[in-house]
Amino acid sequence: MQTAYGGIVINVQYSEVQQLILLIVRLIYSFHMPLFIFLAGALYEMGRKGGKWESFFVFIITKARRLLFPFVSVTIFWLLPIKYFSGYYSVSNSIIKDMLLGQVVFFENCHLWYVVSLFWIFQISWIMDKFLSRRFKVAAIIGLFCIALLIPVNFLGFKKAFSYLVYFYAGKVYERKRTMFSKIDFRSRKLVISGICFYTIFIYGIYLFLFRNNDIVYSFVAFAGIGMMLLLSYLLKRKSFNMG
């Protein structure tokens, strides 16, 4: 757990069972944040269709209160104290500098980076919906994704915001087409099981063993994981569960 702005050396020997659990965790981590942003986009589109978010000022204030205020509070009163007292900054030449750069400026060691990036995504999306046509939106999303590939650091969360915007808009499109998707027959267990196996063995395997740090390959893996979860959700939706 070492970064450029602090860290702790942890030497852990994993058993075979723990290694299997880690493999499952890595599988989930290959699409969990894109899926989160995807769902955020779907919910945003649902609210927008319902007439919410007409005022940009009200929209930004609302999102700042729901995203930035919790982020700042948790950072100051929870994350930084835990890191400080656990010895995370014991080898730092400047603790304040490493706290500021790692936790707030570059998010090098901040697991809540997605909160700030989502705040920027909401703003970008509102502006694009207001002023750009569908064709220019697609061009803007692709352009921002390419810019994210070139940015070396996640300065103030913009790099992640630019790269994850594509999942947000995929969620918006899904929400607009959700009625059409719900009419498709996803009751076949074989379809879902085949999709999961294909994702786990082929797509995830390629990403994990061949292109671990390739952002473009990761985007394909993430979309495949999102599709797998949608298939599974439709299957479970049609399944009756006896909770008694």
mmCIF file of C-alpha atoms in Angstrom:
data_model
loop_
_atom_site.group_PDB
_atom_site.id
_atom_site.type_symbol
_atom_site.label_atom_id
_atom_site.label_comp_id
_atom_site.label_asym_id
_atom_site.label_seq_id
_atom_site.Cartn_x
_atom_site.Cartn_y
_atom_site.Cartn_z
ATOM 1 C CA MET A 1 0.000 0.000 0.000
ATOM 2 C CA GLN A 2 2.614 2.488 -1.109
ATOM 3 C CA THR A 3 2.032 5.633 -3.161
ATOM 4 C CA ALA A 4 3.992 8.761 -3.973
ATOM 5 C CA TYR A 5 2.301 10.491 -1.039
ATOM 6 C CA GLY A 6 2.613 8.001 1.785
ATOM 7 C CA GLY A 7 2.041 4.332 2.374
ATOM 8 C CA ILE A 8 2.543 1.263 4.518
ATOM 9 C CA VAL A 9 4.467 -1.895 3.707
ATOM 10 C CA ILE A 10 2.241 -4.908 4.305
ATOM 11 C CA ASN A 11 3.556 -8.420 3.861
ATOM 12 C CA VAL A 12 0.626 -10.833 3.694
ATOM 13 C CA GLN A 13 0.752 -14.503 2.777
ATOM 14 C CA TYR A 14 -2.553 -15.586 1.212
ATOM 15 C CA SER A 15 -3.940 -19.085 1.440
ATOM 16 C CA GLU A 16 -5.427 -20.780 -1.623
ATOM 17 C CA VAL A 17 -8.933 -19.906 -0.456
ATOM 18 C CA GLN A 18 -7.959 -16.262 0.048
ATOM 19 C CA GLN A 19 -6.365 -16.165 -3.390
ATOM 20 C CA LEU A 20 -9.632 -17.432 -4.868
ATOM 21 C CA ILE A 21 -11.544 -14.732 -2.996
ATOM 22 C CA LEU A 22 -9.091 -12.118 -4.299
ATOM 23 C CA LEU A 23 -9.722 -13.341 -7.840
ATOM 24 C CA ILE A 24 -13.455 -12.816 -7.333
ATOM 25 C CA VAL A 25 -12.801 -9.378 -5.851
ATOM 26 C CA ARG A 26 -10.683 -8.430 -8.864
ATOM 27 C CA LEU A 27 -13.494 -9.636 -11.111
ATOM 28 C CA ILE A 28 -15.937 -7.310 -9.346
ATOM 29 C CA TYR A 29 -13.421 -4.449 -9.392
ATOM 30 C CA SER A 30 -13.111 -4.751 -13.169
ATOM 31 C CA PHE A 31 -16.531 -3.135 -13.620
ATOM 32 C CA HIS A 32 -17.944 -1.990 -10.253
ATOM 33 C CA MET A 33 -17.114 1.721 -10.592
ATOM 34 C CA PRO A 34 -18.247 1.976 -14.241
ATOM 35 C CA LEU A 35 -21.476 0.263 -13.151
ATOM 36 C CA PHE A 36 -21.888 2.794 -10.330
ATOM 37 C CA ILE A 37 -21.433 5.715 -12.746
ATOM 38 C CA PHE A 38 -23.753 3.990 -15.238
ATOM 39 C CA LEU A 39 -26.508 3.804 -12.608
ATOM 40 C CA ALA A 40 -25.880 7.435 -11.633
ATOM 41 C CA GLY A 41 -26.441 8.404 -15.266
ATOM 42 C CA ALA A 42 -29.675 6.402 -15.407
ATOM 43 C CA LEU A 43 -30.999 8.075 -12.243
ATOM 44 C CA TYR A 44 -29.957 11.514 -13.482
ATOM 45 C CA GLU A 45 -31.840 10.948 -16.736
ATOM 46 C CA MET A 46 -34.884 9.759 -14.805
ATOM 47 C CA GLY A 47 -34.896 12.985 -12.798
ATOM 48 C CA ARG A 48 -34.286 15.116 -15.866
ATOM 49 C CA LYS A 49 -37.234 13.533 -17.672
ATOM 50 C CA GLY A 50 -39.344 14.281 -14.610
ATOM 51 C CA GLY A 51 -38.593 18.000 -14.891
ATOM 52 C CA LYS A 52 -35.815 18.253 -12.297
ATOM 53 C CA TRP A 53 -32.553 20.129 -12.659
ATOM 54 C CA GLU A 54 -33.869 23.020 -14.764
ATOM 55 C CA SER A 55 -31.754 25.528 -12.840
ATOM 56 C CA PHE A 56 -28.005 25.010 -13.162
ATOM 57 C CA PHE A 57 -27.323 26.938 -9.942
ATOM 58 C CA VAL A 58 -29.751 24.843 -7.890
ATOM 59 C CA PHE A 59 -28.408 21.691 -9.513
ATOM 60 C CA ILE A 60 -24.791 22.489 -8.613
ATOM 61 C CA ILE A 61 -25.645 23.511 -5.046
ATOM 62 C CA THR A 62 -27.606 20.289 -4.573
ATOM 63 C CA LYS A 63 -24.830 18.085 -5.938
ATOM 64 C CA ALA A 64 -22.173 19.944 -3.930
ATOM 65 C CA ARG A 65 -24.161 19.361 -0.758
ATOM 66 C CA ARG A 66 -24.666 15.676 -1.523
ATOM 67 C CA LEU A 67 -21.184 14.928 -2.843
ATOM 68 C CA LEU A 68 -18.531 17.478 -1.896
ATOM 69 C CA PHE A 69 -19.651 18.147 1.677
ATOM 70 C CA PRO A 70 -19.612 14.422 2.624
ATOM 71 C CA PHE A 71 -16.267 14.024 0.836
ATOM 72 C CA VAL A 72 -14.648 16.874 2.777
ATOM 73 C CA SER A 73 -16.184 15.731 6.070
ATOM 74 C CA VAL A 74 -15.097 12.107 5.713
ATOM 75 C CA THR A 75 -11.630 13.161 4.554
ATOM 76 C CA ILE A 76 -11.007 15.517 7.496
ATOM 77 C CA PHE A 77 -12.637 13.563 10.306
ATOM 78 C CA TRP A 78 -12.058 9.961 9.209
ATOM 79 C CA LEU A 79 -9.579 9.205 6.429
ATOM 80 C CA LEU A 80 -6.717 11.532 7.318
ATOM 81 C CA PRO A 81 -6.782 10.741 11.069
ATOM 82 C CA ILE A 82 -6.757 6.997 10.360
ATOM 83 C CA LYS A 83 -3.836 7.332 7.965
ATOM 84 C CA TYR A 84 -1.923 9.591 10.323
ATOM 85 C CA PHE A 85 -2.260 7.419 13.436
ATOM 86 C CA SER A 86 -1.659 4.174 11.504
ATOM 87 C CA GLY A 87 1.762 5.409 10.374
ATOM 88 C CA TYR A 88 0.778 5.971 6.758
ATOM 89 C CA TYR A 89 2.776 9.203 6.709
ATOM 90 C CA SER A 90 5.623 8.039 8.947
ATOM 91 C CA VAL A 91 8.232 8.352 6.187
ATOM 92 C CA SER A 92 6.872 11.584 4.672
ATOM 93 C CA ASN A 93 9.131 14.607 4.518
ATOM 94 C CA SER A 94 6.104 16.878 4.658
ATOM 95 C CA ILE A 95 2.953 15.313 6.081
ATOM 96 C CA ILE A 96 0.714 18.270 5.241
ATOM 97 C CA LYS A 97 1.955 18.309 1.641
ATOM 98 C CA ASP A 98 1.421 14.569 1.188
ATOM 99 C CA MET A 99 -2.037 14.788 2.764
ATOM 100 C CA LEU A 100 -3.036 17.623 0.472
ATOM 101 C CA LEU A 101 -1.581 16.230 -2.749
ATOM 102 C CA GLY A 102 -2.499 12.587 -2.237
ATOM 103 C CA GLN A 103 -5.940 13.078 -0.752
ATOM 104 C CA VAL A 104 -7.279 16.212 -2.450
ATOM 105 C CA VAL A 105 -5.250 17.378 -5.451
ATOM 106 C CA PHE A 106 -4.302 14.167 -7.279
ATOM 107 C CA PHE A 107 -6.365 11.540 -5.369
ATOM 108 C CA GLU A 108 -3.341 9.249 -5.512
ATOM 109 C CA ASN A 109 -4.342 7.471 -2.308
ATOM 110 C CA CYS A 110 -7.987 8.471 -1.931
ATOM 111 C CA HIS A 111 -10.582 5.748 -2.392
ATOM 112 C CA LEU A 112 -13.342 8.406 -2.539
ATOM 113 C CA TRP A 113 -12.039 9.887 -5.798
ATOM 114 C CA TYR A 114 -15.269 8.883 -7.527
ATOM 115 C CA VAL A 115 -17.327 11.293 -5.398
ATOM 116 C CA VAL A 116 -15.490 14.347 -6.718
ATOM 117 C CA SER A 117 -15.291 12.966 -10.263
ATOM 118 C CA LEU A 118 -19.030 12.318 -10.232
ATOM 119 C CA PHE A 119 -19.578 15.944 -9.207
ATOM 120 C CA TRP A 120 -17.701 17.089 -12.330
ATOM 121 C CA ILE A 121 -19.552 14.541 -14.473
ATOM 122 C CA PHE A 122 -22.903 15.954 -13.354
ATOM 123 C CA GLN A 123 -21.835 19.466 -14.319
ATOM 124 C CA ILE A 124 -20.425 18.404 -17.699
ATOM 125 C CA SER A 125 -23.553 16.410 -18.453
ATOM 126 C CA TRP A 126 -25.904 19.270 -17.582
ATOM 127 C CA ILE A 127 -23.989 21.674 -19.848
ATOM 128 C CA MET A 128 -23.841 19.173 -22.717
ATOM 129 C CA ASP A 129 -27.558 18.401 -22.458
ATOM 130 C CA LYS A 130 -28.334 22.099 -22.473
ATOM 131 C CA PHE A 131 -26.151 23.303 -25.335
ATOM 132 C CA LEU A 132 -25.065 20.366 -27.526
ATOM 133 C CA SER A 133 -26.924 18.278 -30.064
ATOM 134 C CA ARG A 134 -26.717 14.483 -29.937
ATOM 135 C CA ARG A 135 -23.996 14.357 -32.594
ATOM 136 C CA PHE A 136 -21.807 16.886 -30.803
ATOM 137 C CA LYS A 137 -22.381 15.119 -27.482
ATOM 138 C CA VAL A 138 -20.904 11.929 -28.888
ATOM 139 C CA ALA A 139 -17.924 13.849 -30.264
ATOM 140 C CA ALA A 140 -17.430 15.607 -26.912
ATOM 141 C CA ILE A 141 -17.571 12.346 -24.946
ATOM 142 C CA ILE A 142 -15.019 10.703 -27.240
ATOM 143 C CA GLY A 143 -12.827 13.799 -27.133
ATOM 144 C CA LEU A 144 -12.847 13.979 -23.345
ATOM 145 C CA PHE A 145 -12.078 10.251 -23.131
ATOM 146 C CA CYS A 146 -9.044 10.766 -25.382
ATOM 147 C CA ILE A 147 -7.936 13.725 -23.265
ATOM 148 C CA ALA A 148 -8.161 11.507 -20.170
ATOM 149 C CA LEU A 149 -5.779 9.037 -21.818
ATOM 150 C CA LEU A 150 -3.226 11.822 -22.232
ATOM 151 C CA ILE A 151 -3.524 13.375 -18.761
ATOM 152 C CA PRO A 152 -0.790 11.853 -16.547
ATOM 153 C CA VAL A 153 -2.471 12.551 -13.178
ATOM 154 C CA ASN A 154 -6.016 12.737 -11.848
ATOM 155 C CA PHE A 155 -5.822 16.469 -11.095
ATOM 156 C CA LEU A 156 -8.829 17.439 -8.948
ATOM 157 C CA GLY A 157 -10.664 14.383 -10.285
ATOM 158 C CA PHE A 158 -10.892 15.599 -13.890
ATOM 159 C CA LYS A 159 -9.012 12.681 -15.473
ATOM 160 C CA LYS A 160 -11.439 10.151 -14.007
ATOM 161 C CA ALA A 161 -14.414 12.398 -14.758
ATOM 162 C CA PHE A 162 -13.449 12.609 -18.437
ATOM 163 C CA SER A 163 -12.828 8.866 -18.752
ATOM 164 C CA TYR A 164 -15.965 7.800 -16.840
ATOM 165 C CA LEU A 165 -18.329 10.202 -18.615
ATOM 166 C CA VAL A 166 -18.927 7.544 -21.267
ATOM 167 C CA TYR A 167 -20.473 5.196 -18.665
ATOM 168 C CA PHE A 168 -22.651 8.009 -17.336
ATOM 169 C CA TYR A 169 -24.078 8.682 -20.782
ATOM 170 C CA ALA A 170 -24.515 4.967 -21.405
ATOM 171 C CA GLY A 171 -26.695 4.941 -18.286
ATOM 172 C CA LYS A 172 -28.670 7.909 -19.630
ATOM 173 C CA VAL A 173 -29.272 6.113 -22.930
ATOM 174 C CA TYR A 174 -30.254 2.946 -21.087
ATOM 175 C CA GLU A 175 -32.823 4.833 -19.023
ATOM 176 C CA ARG A 176 -34.367 6.289 -22.180
ATOM 177 C CA LYS A 177 -34.540 2.798 -23.725
ATOM 178 C CA ARG A 178 -35.326 0.882 -20.536
ATOM 179 C CA THR A 179 -38.909 0.094 -21.551
ATOM 180 C CA MET A 180 -37.652 -1.478 -24.748
ATOM 181 C CA PHE A 181 -35.058 -3.561 -22.867
ATOM 182 C CA SER A 182 -37.662 -4.780 -20.387
ATOM 183 C CA LYS A 183 -39.645 -6.365 -23.239
ATOM 184 C CA ILE A 184 -36.752 -8.607 -24.234
ATOM 185 C CA ASP A 185 -37.032 -12.142 -22.936
ATOM 186 C CA PHE A 186 -34.111 -12.620 -20.527
ATOM 187 C CA ARG A 187 -35.617 -15.603 -18.722
ATOM 188 C CA SER A 188 -33.184 -18.053 -20.248
ATOM 189 C CA ARG A 189 -30.726 -19.093 -17.575
ATOM 190 C CA LYS A 190 -28.460 -20.468 -20.267
ATOM 191 C CA LEU A 191 -28.126 -16.980 -21.755
ATOM 192 C CA VAL A 192 -27.127 -15.452 -18.418
ATOM 193 C CA ILE A 193 -24.759 -18.270 -17.474
ATOM 194 C CA SER A 194 -23.143 -18.162 -20.918
ATOM 195 C CA GLY A 195 -22.706 -14.395 -20.624
ATOM 196 C CA ILE A 196 -21.096 -14.685 -17.201
ATOM 197 C CA CYS A 197 -18.761 -17.471 -18.321
ATOM 198 C CA PHE A 198 -17.786 -15.582 -21.471
ATOM 199 C CA TYR A 199 -17.050 -12.458 -19.459
ATOM 200 C CA THR A 200 -15.115 -14.248 -16.724
ATOM 201 C CA ILE A 201 -12.995 -16.505 -18.911
ATOM 202 C CA PHE A 202 -12.479 -14.502 -22.082
ATOM 203 C CA ILE A 203 -12.901 -10.769 -21.567
ATOM 204 C CA TYR A 204 -11.774 -10.581 -17.944
ATOM 205 C CA GLY A 205 -8.945 -13.016 -18.611
ATOM 206 C CA ILE A 206 -7.586 -10.879 -21.439
ATOM 207 C CA TYR A 207 -7.715 -7.753 -19.304
ATOM 208 C CA LEU A 208 -6.155 -9.328 -16.232
ATOM 209 C CA PHE A 209 -3.306 -11.217 -17.869
ATOM 210 C CA LEU A 210 -2.537 -9.295 -21.055
ATOM 211 C CA PHE A 211 -3.696 -5.696 -20.825
ATOM 212 C CA ARG A 212 -3.814 -4.949 -17.106
ATOM 213 C CA ASN A 213 -3.171 -1.198 -17.359
ATOM 214 C CA ASN A 214 -4.712 -0.477 -20.749
ATOM 215 C CA ASP A 215 -7.554 2.041 -20.337
ATOM 216 C CA ILE A 216 -9.125 1.272 -23.707
ATOM 217 C CA VAL A 217 -9.278 -2.466 -23.049
ATOM 218 C CA TYR A 218 -10.597 -1.714 -19.567
ATOM 219 C CA SER A 219 -13.526 0.218 -21.058
ATOM 220 C CA PHE A 220 -14.565 -2.833 -23.094
ATOM 221 C CA VAL A 221 -14.237 -5.026 -20.022
ATOM 222 C CA ALA A 222 -16.300 -2.568 -17.986
ATOM 223 C CA PHE A 223 -19.112 -2.418 -20.542
ATOM 224 C CA ALA A 224 -19.144 -6.206 -20.709
ATOM 225 C CA GLY A 225 -19.457 -6.336 -16.915
ATOM 226 C CA ILE A 226 -22.300 -3.805 -16.987
ATOM 227 C CA GLY A 227 -24.080 -5.887 -19.616
ATOM 228 C CA MET A 228 -23.597 -9.000 -17.522
ATOM 229 C CA MET A 229 -25.175 -7.298 -14.497
ATOM 230 C CA LEU A 230 -28.120 -6.078 -16.584
ATOM 231 C CA LEU A 231 -28.744 -9.609 -17.829
ATOM 232 C CA LEU A 232 -28.591 -10.927 -14.289
ATOM 233 C CA SER A 233 -30.903 -8.195 -12.980
ATOM 234 C CA TYR A 234 -33.552 -8.954 -15.609
ATOM 235 C CA LEU A 235 -33.354 -12.638 -14.765
ATOM 236 C CA LEU A 236 -33.790 -11.954 -11.038
ATOM 237 C CA LYS A 237 -36.596 -9.480 -11.727
ATOM 238 C CA ARG A 238 -38.654 -12.257 -13.293
ATOM 239 C CA LYS A 239 -37.822 -14.695 -10.509
ATOM 240 C CA SER A 240 -40.228 -15.071 -7.584
ATOM 241 C CA PHE A 241 -38.546 -15.387 -4.195
ATOM 242 C CA ASN A 242 -40.285 -16.839 -1.174
ATOM 243 C CA MET A 243 -38.967 -14.838 1.782
ATOM 244 C CA GLY A 244 -41.171 -16.617 4.323
#
